Short mmCIF file of C-alpha atoms in Angstrom, two decimals:
data_model
loop_
_atom_site.label_atom_id
_atom_site.label_comp_id
_atom_site.label_asym_id
_atom_site.label_seq_id
_atom_site.Cartn_x
_atom_site.Cartn_y
_atom_site.Cartn_z
CA MET A 12 -0.12 -0.39 -0.10
CA ARG A 13 1.31 2.96 -0.79
CA ASN A 14 2.16 5.48 1.61
CA ILE A 15 -0.18 8.76 1.99
CA ASP A 16 0.54 11.69 3.19
CA ILE A 17 -2.63 12.97 4.48
CA GLN A 18 -0.63 16.50 5.73
CA SER A 19 0.38 16.93 2.46
CA ILE A 20 -3.15 16.11 0.57
CA LYS A 21 -4.77 18.94 3.80
CA GLN A 22 -2.30 21.87 2.37
CA ARG A 23 -3.30 21.48 -0.75
CA PHE A 24 -7.03 21.57 -1.10
CA GLY A 25 -7.18 23.76 1.66
CA ILE A 26 -8.86 21.53 4.29
CA ILE A 27 -8.58 22.09 7.96
CA GLY A 28 -8.96 19.82 10.58
CA ASN A 29 -7.68 16.44 12.38
CA SER A 30 -10.29 14.09 12.79
CA PRO A 31 -9.73 10.98 12.29
CA LEU A 32 -13.41 10.56 11.21
CA LEU A 33 -11.70 12.89 8.61
CA ASN A 34 -8.14 11.85 8.08
CA TYR A 35 -9.60 8.09 7.26
CA ALA A 36 -12.13 9.62 4.82
CA ILE A 37 -9.13 11.44 3.28
CA GLN A 38 -7.05 8.58 2.79
CA VAL A 39 -9.77 6.38 1.49
CA ALA A 40 -10.35 9.24 -1.32
CA ALA A 41 -6.02 9.45 -1.28
CA GLN A 42 -5.63 5.39 -2.15
CA VAL A 43 -8.92 5.73 -4.10
CA ALA A 44 -7.78 8.16 -7.23
CA PRO A 45 -5.30 6.19 -9.14
CA THR A 46 -8.30 4.03 -10.18
CA ASP A 47 -11.17 4.62 -12.19
CA MET A 48 -12.88 2.75 -10.17
CA THR A 49 -17.42 4.82 -9.01
CA VAL A 50 -16.95 6.51 -6.58
CA LEU A 51 -19.50 7.64 -4.27
CA ILE A 52 -20.02 10.17 -1.58
CA THR A 53 -22.02 10.45 1.17
CA GLY A 54 -22.35 13.29 4.00
CA GLU A 55 -24.24 15.75 5.55
CA SER A 56 -25.15 18.87 2.99
CA GLY A 57 -22.58 21.50 3.21
CA SER A 58 -19.89 19.06 4.69
CA GLY A 59 -17.10 20.06 2.05
CA LYS A 60 -18.64 16.82 -0.62
CA GLU A 61 -17.52 18.72 -3.47
CA SER A 62 -13.00 18.35 -1.96
CA PHE A 63 -12.99 14.91 -1.13
CA SER A 64 -14.02 14.82 -5.49
CA LYS A 65 -11.31 17.51 -6.45
CA ILE A 66 -8.71 15.05 -4.41
CA ILE A 67 -10.00 12.34 -6.45
CA HIS A 68 -9.20 13.78 -9.91
CA HIS A 69 -6.68 15.56 -9.00
CA LEU A 70 -4.20 12.17 -7.71
CA SER A 71 -5.46 10.21 -10.75
CA PRO A 72 -3.37 9.80 -14.13
CA ARG A 73 -6.87 12.02 -15.39
CA LYS A 74 -5.82 15.33 -13.22
CA HIS A 75 -4.75 16.87 -16.93
CA GLY A 76 -8.37 16.17 -18.25
CA GLN A 77 -11.56 18.26 -17.45
CA PHE A 78 -13.49 17.61 -14.02
CA ILE A 79 -17.26 19.49 -13.89
CA ALA A 80 -19.50 19.21 -10.81
CA ILE A 81 -22.61 19.20 -12.10
CA ASN A 82 -25.63 19.38 -9.03
CA CYS A 83 -28.26 17.01 -10.47
CA GLY A 84 -31.15 18.33 -8.02
CA ALA A 85 -30.86 21.30 -9.95
CA ILE A 86 -31.13 20.47 -13.18
CA PRO A 87 -34.96 20.33 -14.69
CA GLU A 88 -35.67 17.03 -14.92
CA GLY A 89 -37.23 17.90 -18.69
CA THR A 90 -33.53 18.92 -19.66
CA ILE A 91 -30.89 16.68 -17.95
CA ASP A 92 -30.87 14.27 -20.39
CA SER A 93 -29.90 16.90 -23.09
CA GLU A 94 -27.87 18.70 -20.72
CA LEU A 95 -25.32 14.77 -19.63
CA PHE A 96 -25.38 13.36 -23.29
CA GLY A 97 -26.51 16.20 -25.67
CA HIS A 98 -29.08 16.90 -28.49
CA GLU A 99 -29.54 16.81 -31.76
CA LYS A 100 -30.91 19.58 -33.76
CA GLY A 101 -34.66 19.72 -33.68
CA SER A 102 -34.91 16.94 -31.54
CA PHE A 103 -37.03 19.28 -29.11
CA THR A 104 -38.69 22.38 -29.06
CA GLY A 105 -35.88 25.18 -28.83
CA ALA A 106 -33.13 22.55 -29.83
CA THR A 107 -31.54 24.89 -32.85
CA ASP A 108 -28.14 23.38 -32.98
CA THR A 109 -27.40 19.99 -32.09
CA ARG A 110 -25.11 20.34 -29.12
CA LYS A 111 -23.01 18.34 -27.33
CA GLY A 112 -23.34 16.82 -23.55
CA TYR A 113 -20.88 17.24 -19.91
CA PHE A 114 -19.87 13.51 -21.08
CA GLU A 115 -18.95 14.36 -24.88
CA VAL A 116 -17.02 17.36 -23.37
CA THR A 117 -15.43 15.44 -19.85
CA ASP A 118 -13.74 12.52 -22.65
CA GLY A 119 -11.46 11.36 -20.98
CA GLY A 120 -11.31 13.59 -17.78
CA THR A 121 -13.87 13.23 -14.06
CA ILE A 122 -17.72 14.93 -13.42
CA PHE A 123 -18.89 15.04 -9.83
CA LEU A 124 -22.30 14.54 -10.12
CA ASP A 125 -24.24 16.26 -6.96
CA GLU A 126 -27.40 15.06 -4.68
CA ILE A 127 -27.76 12.19 -7.17
CA GLY A 128 -30.56 11.42 -5.34
CA GLU A 129 -32.03 13.92 -7.66
CA MET A 130 -31.96 12.21 -10.21
CA PRO A 131 -34.59 11.33 -12.69
CA LEU A 132 -35.12 7.63 -13.36
CA GLY A 133 -35.31 7.73 -16.83
CA THR A 134 -32.26 9.71 -16.22
CA GLN A 135 -30.29 6.98 -14.03
CA ALA A 136 -31.18 4.22 -17.14
CA ARG A 137 -29.35 5.92 -19.31
CA LEU A 138 -25.88 6.75 -16.51
CA LEU A 139 -26.20 3.05 -15.88
CA ARG A 140 -25.15 2.63 -19.11
CA VAL A 141 -22.50 4.56 -19.46
CA LEU A 142 -21.11 3.05 -16.46
CA GLU A 143 -20.94 0.08 -17.86
CA ASN A 144 -19.78 0.38 -21.37
CA GLY A 145 -19.11 3.96 -21.57
CA GLU A 146 -21.65 4.55 -24.17
CA PHE A 147 -24.61 7.07 -24.46
CA ILE A 148 -27.01 8.73 -26.89
CA LYS A 149 -27.98 12.36 -27.58
CA VAL A 150 -31.77 13.45 -27.45
CA GLY A 151 -33.08 12.18 -30.68
CA SER A 152 -30.22 10.17 -31.70
CA SER A 153 -30.44 6.94 -32.93
CA LYS A 154 -26.28 6.78 -33.32
CA VAL A 155 -24.68 4.85 -29.79
CA GLN A 156 -20.98 7.46 -29.33
CA LYS A 157 -18.50 6.43 -26.72
CA THR A 158 -16.95 8.35 -24.45
CA ASP A 159 -14.35 6.83 -21.42
CA VAL A 160 -15.91 9.45 -18.65
CA ARG A 161 -14.45 8.72 -14.42
CA VAL A 162 -18.34 9.35 -12.31
CA VAL A 163 -18.03 10.33 -8.31
CA ALA A 164 -21.43 11.16 -7.15
CA ALA A 165 -22.78 12.32 -4.21
CA THR A 166 -25.38 12.36 -2.20
CA ASN A 167 -27.32 13.16 1.28
CA VAL A 168 -29.73 11.39 1.61
CA ASN A 169 -29.98 7.67 2.36
CA LEU A 170 -29.84 5.85 -1.27
CA ILE A 171 -31.19 2.41 0.89
CA ASN A 172 -34.42 4.03 1.18
CA ALA A 173 -35.15 5.61 -1.70
CA VAL A 174 -34.26 2.24 -3.55
CA GLU A 175 -36.77 0.43 -1.73
CA LYS A 176 -39.30 3.45 -1.97
CA GLY A 177 -38.85 3.45 -5.75
CA ARG A 178 -36.86 6.28 -6.92
CA PHE A 179 -32.90 4.96 -7.20
CA ARG A 180 -32.96 2.20 -9.45
CA GLU A 181 -30.91 -0.35 -7.28
CA ASP A 182 -28.80 -1.57 -9.95
CA LEU A 183 -27.77 1.74 -10.88
CA TYR A 184 -27.03 2.30 -6.76
CA TYR A 185 -24.50 -1.20 -6.55
CA ARG A 186 -22.94 0.30 -9.63
CA LEU A 187 -22.14 3.40 -8.02
CA ASN A 188 -21.56 2.21 -4.10
CA THR A 189 -18.38 0.58 -5.88
CA VAL A 190 -16.01 2.22 -2.81
CA PRO A 191 -17.88 4.59 -0.10
CA ILE A 192 -16.61 7.56 0.99
CA THR A 193 -17.91 8.45 4.27
CA VAL A 194 -18.01 12.04 4.85
CA PRO A 195 -18.15 13.20 8.85
CA SER A 196 -20.62 15.55 10.00
CA LEU A 197 -19.48 18.50 11.46
CA ARG A 198 -20.41 17.84 15.02
CA GLU A 199 -18.49 14.85 14.77
CA ARG A 200 -15.17 15.82 14.61
CA GLY A 201 -14.53 17.37 17.92
CA GLU A 202 -12.37 20.20 18.09
CA ASP A 203 -12.20 20.80 13.51
CA ILE A 204 -15.02 23.30 14.69
CA TYR A 205 -13.20 25.81 16.61
CA LEU A 206 -10.45 25.45 13.91
CA LEU A 207 -12.65 26.54 11.38
CA PHE A 208 -13.68 28.49 13.21
CA ARG A 209 -9.77 30.61 13.61
CA LYS A 210 -9.13 29.59 9.56
CA PHE A 211 -13.04 31.37 8.87
CA ALA A 212 -11.97 34.25 11.17
CA SER A 213 -9.13 35.15 9.69
CA ASP A 214 -10.27 35.24 6.18
CA PHE A 215 -13.47 37.64 6.70
CA ALA A 216 -10.42 39.87 8.79
CA GLU A 217 -8.15 40.01 5.83
CA ARG A 218 -11.68 40.57 3.89
CA TYR A 219 -13.17 42.79 5.79
CA ARG A 220 -9.17 45.04 7.01
CA VAL A 221 -10.88 44.42 10.31
CA LYS A 222 -9.29 42.53 13.53
CA PRO A 223 -10.27 38.99 13.93
CA ILE A 224 -12.92 37.55 15.75
CA SER A 225 -11.73 35.08 18.75
CA LEU A 226 -12.69 33.10 21.52
CA THR A 227 -12.67 33.13 24.85
CA GLN A 228 -12.74 30.09 26.48
CA ASP A 229 -16.89 29.75 27.62
CA ALA A 230 -17.42 30.96 23.98
CA VAL A 231 -14.83 28.26 22.47
CA GLU A 232 -16.95 25.02 24.90
CA GLU A 233 -19.92 27.13 23.93
CA LEU A 234 -19.19 26.07 20.23
CA LEU A 235 -18.24 23.15 20.15
CA SER A 236 -21.40 21.35 21.94
CA PHE A 237 -23.64 23.29 19.05
CA ARG A 238 -24.53 20.70 16.92
CA PHE A 239 -24.40 22.92 13.29
CA PRO A 240 -26.92 21.17 11.22
CA GLY A 241 -25.45 22.98 8.34
CA ASN A 242 -21.76 21.80 8.99
CA ILE A 243 -19.34 23.95 8.52
CA ARG A 244 -21.66 26.39 5.20
CA GLN A 245 -23.04 27.21 8.65
CA LEU A 246 -20.24 27.69 11.23
CA LYS A 247 -18.70 30.24 7.72
CA ASN A 248 -21.81 31.91 7.28
CA ILE A 249 -21.95 32.44 11.07
CA VAL A 250 -18.32 33.96 11.51
CA GLU A 251 -19.26 35.85 9.05
CA GLN A 252 -21.91 37.11 10.11
CA ILE A 253 -20.06 38.40 14.36
CA SER A 254 -17.47 39.26 11.54
CA VAL A 255 -19.04 42.39 10.04
CA LEU A 256 -21.78 43.45 13.08
CA GLU A 257 -19.80 42.83 16.27
CA TYR A 258 -18.43 45.59 17.59
CA ASP A 259 -16.16 44.22 20.78
CA ARG A 260 -13.49 41.47 18.87
CA GLU A 261 -13.46 39.33 21.25
CA LEU A 262 -16.75 37.08 22.67
CA ASP A 263 -17.51 35.10 25.32
CA ALA A 264 -20.44 32.30 26.02
CA ASN A 265 -23.61 35.18 26.24
CA LYS A 266 -22.77 37.07 23.04
CA LEU A 267 -21.64 33.87 21.22
CA ARG A 268 -25.29 32.37 21.78
CA HIS A 269 -26.58 35.99 19.55
CA TYR A 270 -25.15 33.93 16.92
CA LEU A 271 -26.40 30.66 17.31
CA PRO A 272 -29.86 29.42 16.08
CA ARG A 273 -32.58 28.32 18.64
CA GLU A 274 -32.40 24.87 19.87
CA GLN A 275 -35.92 23.26 20.18
CA GLY A 276 -35.89 19.64 20.42
CA GLY A 277 -32.05 18.39 20.13
CA SER A 278 -32.51 20.02 16.78
CA GLN A 279 -32.17 23.55 14.45
CA VAL A 280 -34.05 22.64 11.57
CA PRO A 281 -37.14 22.14 10.24
CA ALA A 282 -38.78 18.11 10.65
CA LEU A 283 -39.51 17.17 6.96
CA LEU A 284 -43.29 15.32 7.21
CA ALA A 285 -43.09 11.89 6.33
CA LYS A 286 -45.39 10.77 3.49
CA GLU A 287 -47.43 7.56 3.33
CA PRO A 288 -46.52 5.11 0.99
CA GLY A 289 -47.82 5.79 -2.38
CA ALA A 290 -48.09 9.73 -1.32
CA ASP A 291 -48.18 12.38 -4.37
CA GLN A 292 -44.83 13.11 -3.63
CA SER A 293 -45.42 16.72 -5.17
CA PHE A 294 -47.51 17.35 -2.25
CA SER A 295 -46.01 21.23 -1.15
CA GLU A 296 -46.61 23.38 1.31
CA ARG A 297 -49.46 24.43 1.28
CA ASP A 298 -50.92 21.22 0.80
CA LEU A 299 -49.01 20.25 3.76
CA LEU A 300 -51.11 23.63 5.61
CA TYR A 301 -54.35 22.20 4.63
CA LYS A 302 -53.47 18.76 6.05
CA VAL A 303 -52.35 20.09 9.48
CA LEU A 304 -55.15 22.58 9.15
CA PHE A 305 -57.72 19.43 8.98
CA ASP A 306 -56.43 17.68 11.87
CA MET A 307 -56.69 20.49 14.58
CA ARG A 308 -60.20 21.43 12.95
CA ARG A 309 -60.95 17.32 13.41
CA ASP A 310 -58.54 17.25 16.53
CA VAL A 311 -60.94 20.14 18.35
CA SER A 312 -63.98 18.54 16.41
CA GLU A 313 -63.11 15.08 18.64
CA LEU A 314 -62.51 16.57 21.81
CA LYS A 315 -65.74 19.15 21.96
CA LYS A 316 -67.97 15.61 21.47
CA LEU A 317 -65.54 13.93 24.41
CA VAL A 318 -66.02 16.57 26.11
CA PHE A 319 -69.60 16.93 26.20
CA GLU A 320 -70.47 13.85 26.22
CA LEU A 321 -68.54 12.95 29.90
CA MET A 322 -70.73 15.80 30.96
CA THR A 323 -73.97 14.84 30.30
CA ARG A 324 -72.78 11.64 31.93
CA GLN A 325 -71.99 13.27 35.28
CA PRO A 326 -75.24 15.25 37.74
CA GLY A 327 -75.46 18.28 38.09
CA ASP A 328 -73.16 19.44 34.95
CA ASN A 329 -76.28 20.87 33.62
CA GLU A 330 -75.89 24.42 34.65
CA LEU A 331 -72.42 23.84 33.48
CA LEU A 332 -73.31 23.22 29.87
CA LYS A 333 -75.89 26.02 29.38
CA GLU A 334 -72.87 28.21 31.26
CA HIS A 335 -70.96 27.02 27.52
CA SER A 336 -73.49 25.73 25.26
CA HIS A 337 -71.83 28.75 22.60
CA LEU A 338 -68.49 25.62 22.36
CA PHE A 339 -71.03 23.66 20.98
CA GLU A 340 -72.98 24.84 18.99
CA ASN A 341 -70.83 23.51 15.85
CA ILE A 342 -71.44 19.74 16.71
CA GLU A 343 -74.90 17.18 15.93
CA LYS A 344 -77.53 18.24 18.93
CA VAL A 345 -78.46 15.80 20.81
CA ASN A 346 -80.78 15.47 23.86
CA HIS A 347 -80.75 16.81 26.66
CA VAL A 348 -78.68 14.40 29.64
CA ARG A 349 -80.49 11.91 30.63
CA PRO A 350 -81.74 11.07 34.32
CA TYR A 351 -80.27 9.07 36.92
CA LYS A 352 -81.69 6.91 39.40
CA GLY A 353 -81.85 8.32 42.39
CA ALA A 354 -82.19 12.01 41.53
CA GLU A 355 -84.54 14.29 40.62
CA GLN A 356 -85.06 14.49 37.14
CA PRO A 357 -83.67 18.26 35.47
CA GLU A 358 -85.84 20.27 33.16
CA PRO A 359 -85.47 19.73 29.41
CA TYR A 360 -82.98 21.71 27.78
CA TYR A 361 -81.33 21.86 24.42
CA LEU A 362 -78.84 22.72 22.62
CA PRO A 363 -79.16 25.68 20.26
CA VAL A 364 -80.42 25.59 16.66
CA GLN A 365 -82.43 23.01 16.21
CA GLN A 366 -84.52 20.70 19.43
CA PRO A 367 -84.26 16.78 18.97
CA ARG A 368 -86.81 14.89 17.10
CA HIS A 369 -87.80 12.64 20.31
CA GLU A 370 -88.07 14.58 23.46
CA GLU A 371 -89.88 11.99 25.74
CA GLU A 372 -87.08 9.57 25.24
CA TYR A 373 -84.89 10.55 28.67
CA ASP A 374 -84.01 6.90 28.76
CA GLU A 375 -82.47 6.74 25.14
CA ARG A 376 -78.46 7.57 25.32
CA VAL A 377 -76.84 10.45 24.46
CA GLU A 378 -77.57 10.37 19.59
CA ASP A 379 -74.64 9.54 17.65
CA ILE A 380 -73.06 12.89 17.32
CA SER A 381 -70.32 11.81 15.40
CA HIS A 382 -71.24 13.02 12.27
CA GLU A 383 -69.33 15.58 10.63
CA THR A 384 -70.67 18.97 9.10
CA GLU A 385 -70.88 18.91 5.88
CA GLU A 386 -67.27 21.91 6.09
CA GLU A 387 -65.67 19.82 8.13
CA GLY A 388 -65.66 16.51 5.27
CA LEU A 389 -64.13 19.24 2.71
CA SER A 390 -60.75 17.56 1.58
CA LEU A 391 -57.71 18.57 0.39
CA GLU A 392 -58.15 17.19 -3.69
CA SER A 393 -61.48 19.92 -3.72
CA MET A 394 -59.87 22.70 -1.82
CA GLU A 395 -56.79 22.20 -4.00
CA LYS A 396 -58.81 21.71 -7.04
CA GLU A 397 -61.09 25.00 -6.10
CA MET A 398 -58.49 27.11 -6.27
CA ILE A 399 -56.50 26.06 -9.52
CA LEU A 400 -60.16 26.95 -10.92
CA LYS A 401 -60.34 30.32 -9.15
CA ALA A 402 -56.47 30.53 -10.18
CA LEU A 403 -57.15 29.96 -13.55
CA LYS A 404 -60.40 31.87 -14.37
CA LYS A 405 -58.47 35.50 -12.61
CA HIS A 406 -55.84 34.97 -14.54
CA ASN A 407 -57.59 33.92 -18.24
CA ASN A 408 -57.05 30.59 -18.14
CA LYS A 409 -52.93 31.22 -19.06
CA ARG A 410 -51.70 28.44 -17.15
CA LYS A 411 -47.85 30.39 -16.66
CA TYR A 412 -49.78 33.46 -14.43
CA ALA A 413 -51.62 30.93 -12.70
CA ALA A 414 -49.13 28.20 -11.48
CA ASN A 415 -47.10 31.76 -10.45
CA ASP A 416 -49.28 32.82 -8.62
CA LEU A 417 -50.68 29.41 -6.73
CA GLY A 418 -46.66 29.08 -5.98
CA ILE A 419 -46.53 26.27 -7.73
CA SER A 420 -44.63 25.52 -11.30
CA GLU A 421 -46.33 25.06 -14.57
CA ARG A 422 -45.07 21.93 -14.93
CA THR A 423 -47.04 20.77 -11.77
CA LEU A 424 -49.51 22.68 -12.57
CA TYR A 425 -50.73 20.82 -16.27
CA ARG A 426 -50.42 17.72 -13.81
CA LYS A 427 -52.70 18.59 -11.81
CA LEU A 428 -55.36 19.62 -14.24
CA LYS A 429 -55.32 16.48 -16.16
CA GLN A 430 -55.89 14.99 -12.52
CA TYR A 431 -58.71 16.76 -12.44
CA ASP A 432 -60.14 16.52 -15.14
CA ILE A 433 -60.27 20.45 -15.51
CA GLU A 434 -60.79 21.48 -19.56
CA ASN A 435 -59.28 25.00 -19.46
#
């Protein structure tokens, strides 16, 4: 095995830190670099995955070839095939010229596919063919072309889960995962956090021509205890903010806390709502808000029904019901409290809106109150359909402006129109 000088690699690529996890990841990257093996880099967003792709390229025999980094999640689904593999003139609307794709341009070099988990399934099949045979076909062409490109992929999602949910090809996963490299999160790197803080403080002091920020001992402890869900990117932004805004160039723990996001339940990032199997993956934030509101309304309604039933089972609570009758106005109206043995039968009392149909049947149990009002029964689909119709009417059936008004893409609006069978 080659003797790898990890420290020189860190200096060459500007990597700060001495964490054992970081050193191991660098060692694996350096060992695999001279080969042509496909590499899958995993790690949280902002942890520095692209730096490892550059290590692999520049320490490989392809270092004189081209290196291109592509964010698969930033390219629209309709154009990603053209971007990666090229297209022929006239192959689709707007294709006025023949175009070379990245796999043709970087022949003999390295392509870094970041956020590979966001790649559409159709494009995944094309990528698998390139990895296995070095072959690809331009969009709109039938001619098979050859390319010699090394692929380094990265993701911040669990691809195994994506495979199980049918969002990522299993054969492509195992083809990419020939050599896995796990980049540790910042919270796993211990003292590296303070080393990076000092490096960023020095860089920003030079950029803005100010004295570098320093920390007291209690501030250092506060810094090391913070989880940094945004990893290195978040730390860098915080240091830049302090460097620009803080008059005192030495911060204690209290001052530092003003720049650190407040912890909530052990996490500083918004939680994503888990989707049920088979659920629409394009569920928008507006849909989620409607779902939360309807769930809250249902829960409140059920709680009111439960409270009412409990109160009607207790003798002597009729006056309490009268005093708070307004709280029960939106549930199905029921007969008054049934009498109890040994107790004087109270005067009949009915909740407002309508009289019960059988006033004399006091020994019957409370009528079924599980029925929800029509308003409560409205589905998310009907609400969404109604909003789409209103937006189309408002903008004279112009989909582009209606989609902007709804906060969705024009492609999503078109799919919704087909889903709800709306004639535009």
